[in-house]
Coordinates of C-alpha atoms and ligand atoms in Angstrom, one line a residue:
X634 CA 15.4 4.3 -16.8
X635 CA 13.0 1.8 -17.4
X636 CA 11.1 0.2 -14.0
X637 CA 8.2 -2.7 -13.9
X638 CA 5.5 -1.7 -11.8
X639 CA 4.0 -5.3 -9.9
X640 CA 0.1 -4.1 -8.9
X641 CA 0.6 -0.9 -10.6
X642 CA -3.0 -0.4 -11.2
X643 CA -3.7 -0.4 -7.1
X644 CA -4.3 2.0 -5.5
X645 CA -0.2 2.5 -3.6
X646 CA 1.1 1.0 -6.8
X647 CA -0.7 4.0 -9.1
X648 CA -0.1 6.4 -6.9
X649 CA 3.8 5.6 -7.2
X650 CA 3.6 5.7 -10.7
X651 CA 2.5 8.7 -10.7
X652 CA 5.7 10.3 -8.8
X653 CA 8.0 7.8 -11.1
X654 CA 6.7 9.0 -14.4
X655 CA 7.3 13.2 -12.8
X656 CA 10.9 12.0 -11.7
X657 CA 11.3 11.0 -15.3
X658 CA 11.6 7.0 -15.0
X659 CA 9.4 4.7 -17.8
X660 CA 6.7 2.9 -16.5
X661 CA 5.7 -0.5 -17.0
X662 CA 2.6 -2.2 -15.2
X663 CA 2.2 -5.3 -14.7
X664 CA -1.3 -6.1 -12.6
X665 CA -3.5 -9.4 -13.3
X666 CA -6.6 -6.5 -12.4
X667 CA -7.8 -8.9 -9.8
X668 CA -8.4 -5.7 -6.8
X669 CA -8.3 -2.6 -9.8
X670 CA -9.3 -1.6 -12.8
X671 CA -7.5 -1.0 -16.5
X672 CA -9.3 2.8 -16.4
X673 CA -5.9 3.5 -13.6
X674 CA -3.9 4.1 -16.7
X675 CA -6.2 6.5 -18.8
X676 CA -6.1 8.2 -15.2
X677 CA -2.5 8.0 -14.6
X678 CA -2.0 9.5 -18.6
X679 CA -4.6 12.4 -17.8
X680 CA -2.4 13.2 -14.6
X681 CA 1.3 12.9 -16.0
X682 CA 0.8 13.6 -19.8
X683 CA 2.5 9.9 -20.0
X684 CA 1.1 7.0 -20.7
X685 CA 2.8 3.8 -18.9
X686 CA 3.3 0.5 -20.7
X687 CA 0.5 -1.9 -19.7
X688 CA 0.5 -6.3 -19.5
X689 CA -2.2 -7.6 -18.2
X690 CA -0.3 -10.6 -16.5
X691 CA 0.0 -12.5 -12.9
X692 CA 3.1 -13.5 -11.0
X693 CA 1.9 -17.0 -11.0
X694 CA 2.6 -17.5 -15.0
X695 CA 6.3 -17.9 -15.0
X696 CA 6.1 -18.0 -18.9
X697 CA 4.7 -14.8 -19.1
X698 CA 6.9 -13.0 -16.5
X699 CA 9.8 -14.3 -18.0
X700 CA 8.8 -13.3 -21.5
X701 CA 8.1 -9.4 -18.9
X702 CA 12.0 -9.3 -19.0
X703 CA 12.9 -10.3 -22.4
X704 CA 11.2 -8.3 -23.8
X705 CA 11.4 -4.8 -21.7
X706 CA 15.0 -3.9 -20.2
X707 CA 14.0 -3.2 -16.9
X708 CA 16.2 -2.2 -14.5
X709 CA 14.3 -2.0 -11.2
X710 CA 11.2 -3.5 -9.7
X711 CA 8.5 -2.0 -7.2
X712 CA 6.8 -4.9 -6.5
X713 CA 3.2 -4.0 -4.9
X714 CA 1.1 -6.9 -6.4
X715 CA -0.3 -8.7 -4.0
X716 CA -3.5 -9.7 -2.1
X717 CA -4.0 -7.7 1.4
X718 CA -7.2 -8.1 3.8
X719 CA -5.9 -9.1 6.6
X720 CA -9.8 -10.4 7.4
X721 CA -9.6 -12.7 4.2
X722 CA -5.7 -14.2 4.7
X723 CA -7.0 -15.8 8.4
X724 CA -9.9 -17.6 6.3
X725 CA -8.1 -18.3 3.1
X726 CA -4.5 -18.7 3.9
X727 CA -3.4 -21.1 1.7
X728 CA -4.5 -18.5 -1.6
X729 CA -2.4 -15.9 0.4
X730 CA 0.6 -17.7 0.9
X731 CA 0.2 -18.9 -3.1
X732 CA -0.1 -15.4 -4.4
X733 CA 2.0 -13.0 -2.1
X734 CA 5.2 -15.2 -1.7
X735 CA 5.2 -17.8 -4.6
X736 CA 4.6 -14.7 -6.8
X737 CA 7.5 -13.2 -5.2
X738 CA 9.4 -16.0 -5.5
X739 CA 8.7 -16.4 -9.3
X740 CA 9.6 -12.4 -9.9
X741 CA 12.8 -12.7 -8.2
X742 CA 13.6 -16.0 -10.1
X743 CA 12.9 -13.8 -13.6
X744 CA 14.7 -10.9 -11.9
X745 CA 17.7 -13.1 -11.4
X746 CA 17.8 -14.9 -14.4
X747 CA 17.9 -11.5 -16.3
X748 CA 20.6 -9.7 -13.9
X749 CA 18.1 -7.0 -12.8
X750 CA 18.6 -6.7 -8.8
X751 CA 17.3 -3.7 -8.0
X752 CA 13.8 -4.4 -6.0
X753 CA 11.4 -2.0 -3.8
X754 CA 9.1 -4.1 -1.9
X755 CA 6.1 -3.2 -0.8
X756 CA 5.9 -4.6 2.9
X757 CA 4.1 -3.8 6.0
X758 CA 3.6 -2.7 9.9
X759 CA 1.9 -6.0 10.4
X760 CA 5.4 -7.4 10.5
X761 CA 5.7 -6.3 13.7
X762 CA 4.9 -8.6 17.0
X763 CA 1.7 -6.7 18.6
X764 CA 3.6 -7.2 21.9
X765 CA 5.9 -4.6 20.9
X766 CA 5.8 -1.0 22.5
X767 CA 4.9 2.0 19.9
X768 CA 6.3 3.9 18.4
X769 CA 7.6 0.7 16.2
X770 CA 11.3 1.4 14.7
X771 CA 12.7 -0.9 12.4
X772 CA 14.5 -2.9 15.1
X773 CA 11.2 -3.8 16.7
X774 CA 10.7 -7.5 17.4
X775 CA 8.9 -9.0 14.2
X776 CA 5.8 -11.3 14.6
X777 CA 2.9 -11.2 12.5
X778 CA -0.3 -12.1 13.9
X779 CA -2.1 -13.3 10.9
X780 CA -1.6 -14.9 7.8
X781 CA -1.4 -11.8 5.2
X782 CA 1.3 -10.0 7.4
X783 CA 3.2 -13.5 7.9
X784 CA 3.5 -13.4 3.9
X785 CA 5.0 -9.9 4.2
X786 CA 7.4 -11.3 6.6
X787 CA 8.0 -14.7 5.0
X788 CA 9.3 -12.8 1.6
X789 CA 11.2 -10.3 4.0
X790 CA 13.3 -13.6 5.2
X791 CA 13.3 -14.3 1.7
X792 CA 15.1 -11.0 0.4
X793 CA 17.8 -11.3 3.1
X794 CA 18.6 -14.9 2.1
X795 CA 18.7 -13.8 -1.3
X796 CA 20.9 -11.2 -0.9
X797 CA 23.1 -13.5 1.6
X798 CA 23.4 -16.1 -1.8
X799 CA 24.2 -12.8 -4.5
X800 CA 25.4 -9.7 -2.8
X801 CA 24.5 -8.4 -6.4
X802 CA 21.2 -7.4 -4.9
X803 CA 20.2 -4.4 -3.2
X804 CA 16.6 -4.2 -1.8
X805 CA 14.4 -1.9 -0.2
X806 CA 11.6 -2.9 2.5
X807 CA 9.0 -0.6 3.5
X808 CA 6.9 -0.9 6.1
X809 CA 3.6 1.2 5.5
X810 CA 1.7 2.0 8.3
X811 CA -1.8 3.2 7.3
X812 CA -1.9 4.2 4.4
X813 CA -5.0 6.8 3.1
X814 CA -6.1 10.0 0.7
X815 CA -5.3 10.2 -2.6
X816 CA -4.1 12.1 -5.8
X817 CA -5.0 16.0 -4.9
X818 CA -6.2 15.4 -8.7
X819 CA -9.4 13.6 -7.6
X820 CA -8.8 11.3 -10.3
X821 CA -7.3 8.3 -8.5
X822 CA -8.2 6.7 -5.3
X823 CA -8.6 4.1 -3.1
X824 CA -11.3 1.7 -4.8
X825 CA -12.1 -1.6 -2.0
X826 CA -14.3 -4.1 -4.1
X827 CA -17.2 -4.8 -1.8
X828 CA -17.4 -3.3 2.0
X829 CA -14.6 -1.9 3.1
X830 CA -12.5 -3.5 5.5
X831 CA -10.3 -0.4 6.5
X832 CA -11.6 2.7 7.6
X833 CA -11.3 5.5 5.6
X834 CA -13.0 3.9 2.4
X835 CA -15.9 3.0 5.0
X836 CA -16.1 6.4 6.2
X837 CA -16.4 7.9 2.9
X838 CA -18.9 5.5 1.8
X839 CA -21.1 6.4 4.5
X840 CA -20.3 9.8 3.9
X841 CA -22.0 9.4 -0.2
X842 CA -25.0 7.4 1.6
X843 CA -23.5 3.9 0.1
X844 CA -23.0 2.6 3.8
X845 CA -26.0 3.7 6.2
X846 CA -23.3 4.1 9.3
X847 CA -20.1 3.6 10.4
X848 CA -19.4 0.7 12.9
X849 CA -16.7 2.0 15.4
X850 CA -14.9 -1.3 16.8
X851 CA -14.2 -1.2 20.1
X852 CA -14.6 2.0 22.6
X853 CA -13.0 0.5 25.6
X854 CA -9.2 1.0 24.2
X855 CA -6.3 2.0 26.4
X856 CA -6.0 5.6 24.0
X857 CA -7.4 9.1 25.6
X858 CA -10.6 8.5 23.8
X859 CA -10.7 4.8 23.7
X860 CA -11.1 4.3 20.0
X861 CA -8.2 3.0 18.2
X862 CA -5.2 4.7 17.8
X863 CA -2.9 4.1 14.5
X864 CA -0.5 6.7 12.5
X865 CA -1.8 7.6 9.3
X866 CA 0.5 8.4 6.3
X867 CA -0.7 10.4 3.0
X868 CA -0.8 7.9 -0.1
X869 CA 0.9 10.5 -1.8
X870 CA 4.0 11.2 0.7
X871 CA 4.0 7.2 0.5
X872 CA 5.0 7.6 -3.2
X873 CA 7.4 10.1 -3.0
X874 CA 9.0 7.3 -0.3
X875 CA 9.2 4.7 -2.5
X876 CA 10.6 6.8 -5.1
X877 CA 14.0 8.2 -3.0
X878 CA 14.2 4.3 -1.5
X879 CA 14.8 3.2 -5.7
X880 CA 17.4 6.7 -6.1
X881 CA 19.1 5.1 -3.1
X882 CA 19.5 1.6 -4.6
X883 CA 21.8 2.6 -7.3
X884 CA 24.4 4.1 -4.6
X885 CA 24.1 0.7 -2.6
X886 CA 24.2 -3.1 -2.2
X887 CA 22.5 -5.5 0.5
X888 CA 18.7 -5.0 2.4
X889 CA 17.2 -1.6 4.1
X890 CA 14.3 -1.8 6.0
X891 CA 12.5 1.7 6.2
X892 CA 9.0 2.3 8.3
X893 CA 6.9 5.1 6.2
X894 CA 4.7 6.1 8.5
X895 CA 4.2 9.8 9.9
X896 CA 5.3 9.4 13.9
X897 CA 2.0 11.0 14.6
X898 CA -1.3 8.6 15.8
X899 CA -4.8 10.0 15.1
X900 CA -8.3 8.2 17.2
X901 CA -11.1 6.3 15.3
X902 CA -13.0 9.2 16.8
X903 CA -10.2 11.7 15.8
X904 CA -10.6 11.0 12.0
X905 CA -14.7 11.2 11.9
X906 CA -14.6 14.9 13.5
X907 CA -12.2 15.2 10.9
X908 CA -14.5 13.8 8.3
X909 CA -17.6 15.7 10.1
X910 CA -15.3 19.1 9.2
X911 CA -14.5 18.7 6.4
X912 CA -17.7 17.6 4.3
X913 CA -20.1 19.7 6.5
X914 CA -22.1 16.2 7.3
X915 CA -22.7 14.2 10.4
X916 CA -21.2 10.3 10.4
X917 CA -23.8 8.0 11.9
X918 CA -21.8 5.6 14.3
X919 CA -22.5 3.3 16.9
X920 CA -19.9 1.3 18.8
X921 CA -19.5 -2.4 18.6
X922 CA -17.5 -5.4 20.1
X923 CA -13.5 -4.9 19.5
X924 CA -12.5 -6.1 15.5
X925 CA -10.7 -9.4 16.6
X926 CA -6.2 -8.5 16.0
X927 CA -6.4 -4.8 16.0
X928 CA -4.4 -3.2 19.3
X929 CA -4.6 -0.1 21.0
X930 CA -2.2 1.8 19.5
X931 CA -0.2 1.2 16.3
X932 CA 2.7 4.3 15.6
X933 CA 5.7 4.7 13.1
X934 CA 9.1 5.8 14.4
X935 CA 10.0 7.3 10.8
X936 CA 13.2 8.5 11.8
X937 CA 15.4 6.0 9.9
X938 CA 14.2 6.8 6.1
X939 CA 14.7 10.7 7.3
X940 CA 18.3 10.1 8.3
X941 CA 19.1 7.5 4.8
X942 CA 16.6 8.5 2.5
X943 CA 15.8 12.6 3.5
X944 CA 12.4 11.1 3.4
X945 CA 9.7 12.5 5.6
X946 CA 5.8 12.5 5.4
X947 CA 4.9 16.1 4.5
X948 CA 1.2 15.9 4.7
X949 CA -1.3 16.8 7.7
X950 CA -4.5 14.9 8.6
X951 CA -7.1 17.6 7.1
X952 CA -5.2 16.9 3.6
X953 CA -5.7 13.6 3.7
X954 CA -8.8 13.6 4.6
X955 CA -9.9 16.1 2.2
X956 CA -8.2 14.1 -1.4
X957 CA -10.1 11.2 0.1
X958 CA -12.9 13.0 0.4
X959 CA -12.4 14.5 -3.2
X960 CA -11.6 11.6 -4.8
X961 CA -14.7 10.0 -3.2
X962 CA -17.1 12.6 -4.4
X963 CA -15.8 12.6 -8.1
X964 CA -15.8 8.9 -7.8
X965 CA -18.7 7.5 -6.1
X966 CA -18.5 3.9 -7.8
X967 CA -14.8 4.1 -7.8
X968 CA -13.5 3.0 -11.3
X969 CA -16.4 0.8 -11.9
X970 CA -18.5 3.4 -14.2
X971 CA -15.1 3.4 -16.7
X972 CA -15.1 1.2 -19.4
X973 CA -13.9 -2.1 -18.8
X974 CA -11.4 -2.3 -21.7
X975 CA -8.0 -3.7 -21.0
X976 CA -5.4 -3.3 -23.9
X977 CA -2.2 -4.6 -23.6
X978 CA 0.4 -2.5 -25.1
Ligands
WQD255 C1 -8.0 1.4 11.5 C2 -8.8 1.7 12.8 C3 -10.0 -0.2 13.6 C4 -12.8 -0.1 10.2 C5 -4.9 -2.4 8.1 C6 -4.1 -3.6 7.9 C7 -2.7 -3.3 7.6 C8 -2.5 -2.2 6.6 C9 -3.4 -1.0 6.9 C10 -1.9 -3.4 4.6 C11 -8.7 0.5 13.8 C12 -11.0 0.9 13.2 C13 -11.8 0.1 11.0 C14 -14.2 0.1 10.6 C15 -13.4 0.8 12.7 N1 -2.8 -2.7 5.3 N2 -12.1 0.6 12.3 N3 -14.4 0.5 11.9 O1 -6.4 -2.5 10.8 O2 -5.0 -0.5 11.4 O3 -4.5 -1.8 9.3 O4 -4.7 -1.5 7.0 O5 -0.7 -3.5 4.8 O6 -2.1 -4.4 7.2 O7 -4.2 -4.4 9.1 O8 -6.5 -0.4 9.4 O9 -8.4 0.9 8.6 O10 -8.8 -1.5 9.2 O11 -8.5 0.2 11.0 O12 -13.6 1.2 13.9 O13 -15.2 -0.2 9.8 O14 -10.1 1.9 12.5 O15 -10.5 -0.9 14.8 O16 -8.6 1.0 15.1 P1 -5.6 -1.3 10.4 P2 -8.1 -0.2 9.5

């Protein structure tokens, strides 16, 4: 079974590789290496024992996705390219409506015109209005607040129209909440270019001496420590999500929407004791001004991919916190000290 990979050198995208190659599907990537780095696939081959099929391409050359499908029979699509700081989409919006839904729109277009309807996408919580009341389930009003989760919702639309044209199709959604660790391996991770805008990259930065201290944004929240509250998911249990929602699209037609996200919220403050534990060191902090958009409290209710998928995040806080930290340690630059050769195969 042979699936195309969109983004599969990032950092959910290689992680879900990873699980599809040990389930026995064949791998292709597809990632214009804009946000990662070709070194993924040595990383992915040293992990699985396979090596997956690499084109260095984009979503915005028609040509060369259509040539994608004539020449691999692909069957499915996980479709995780795609550009993602929320910061970046409010002062470039116009390059994040370009990339994340024309791109979409030219895969599906090549999906269509080669019969393959079978797609995972990789959405987001930022779908959801802010107005709603945690824990978010999938029936929670939807309104993005900024630009980058309006593009997740735009090509949500999108899906369900398609699927209204050609009931052919049958689709996955899934709404990651906050996605962090990495590969108990140590050998893939999460790899920001420049500062980190989320967190746990910014922690561990800090935590290497890269980043003198950790700004904490906002101590004034409505949460029992007033730092920021939001539910944390293993990138690995993530994976293994995205891997039973493509099982479940060969039983099935039409569009399922499925939050991954663990039910469970941890504190800003929550996840630096965490930190402080496991690598023996003190986090510098100081508290700033609130990060204009975030909320109080952001939490999955996961119950829906349990009941339909037998999905169900499996790992705690202090493992997620220590593959981060192990993947940070091994990796200090991230990929950057690999060799910057890119050969498509
Ligand atoms: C987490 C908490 C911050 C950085 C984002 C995207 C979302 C999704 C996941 C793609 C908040 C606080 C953060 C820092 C801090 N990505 N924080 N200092 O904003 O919940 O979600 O990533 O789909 O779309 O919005 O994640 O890690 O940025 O913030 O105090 O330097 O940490 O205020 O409470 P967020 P985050």
């Amino acid at each position: 079974m042979l699936v195309l990979v969109t983004g599969g050198t990032g950092y959910i995208g290689s992680h879900t590789c990873i699980e599809l190659i040990n389930e026995g599907f064949e791998v292709v990537i597809l990632d214009n290496l804009s946000n990662s780095s070709f070194e993924v696939i040595h990383r992915i081959k040293e992990i699985t024992g396979k090596k997956p099929h690499f084109i260095h391409g984009d979503l915005l050359d028609e040509k060369e996705l259509q040539k994608v499908f004539n020449v691999y029979d692909i069957e499915a699509v996980l479709h995780f390219a795609g550009l993602k700081a929320v910061g970046e989409s409010v002062h470039f919006p116009l390059r994040y409506y370009h990339n994340n839904v024309t791109g979409t729109l030219n895969l599906s277009k090549a999906m269509q015109e080669t019969g393959t309807k079978k797609m995972v996408f990789s959405s987001s919580a930022t779908v959801y209005s802010l107005h709603g009341t945690p824990p978010f389930n999938e029936e929670t009003p939807l309104g993005a607040m900024n630009p980058y989760g309006r593009t997740k919702q735009m090509v949500e639309e999108m899906m369900h129209d398609l699927y209204h044209a050609d009931p052919e199709w049958s689709i996955s959604l899934l709404r990651y909440f906050n996605p962090i660790g990495a590969h108990p391996s140590g050998l893939i991770g999460e790899d920001p270019q420049g500062l980190p805008n989320n967190l746990i990259p910014y922690i561990t930065q800090v935590c290497v001496g890269k980043l003198p201290y950790l700004n904490i944004y906002g101590n004034d929240y409505d949460t029992h420590d007033g730092t920021g509250v939001r539910d944390y998911i293993h990138v690995c249990d993530l994976a293994r999500g995205h891997v039973l929602a493509l099982k479940d699209l060969y039983n099935k037609r039409g569009v399922s929407t499925y939050n991954l996200g663990t039910g469970r919220g941890y504190s800003v403050m929550e996840i630096v004791e965490t930190f402080e534990r496991i690598t023996g060191n003190r986090i510098p902090y100081r508290f700033t001004e609130r990060r204009p958009g975030d909320i109080h409290v952001c939490l999955a209710d996961p119950n829906k991919a349990a009941l339909e998928l037998g999905w169900q995040a499996e790992k705690d806080l202090t493992e997620m916190c220590k593959d981060t930290w192990k993947w940070q340690k091994n990796n200090p630059d991230g990929y950057s000290t690999a060799k910057k050769v890119v050969v498509t195969s």
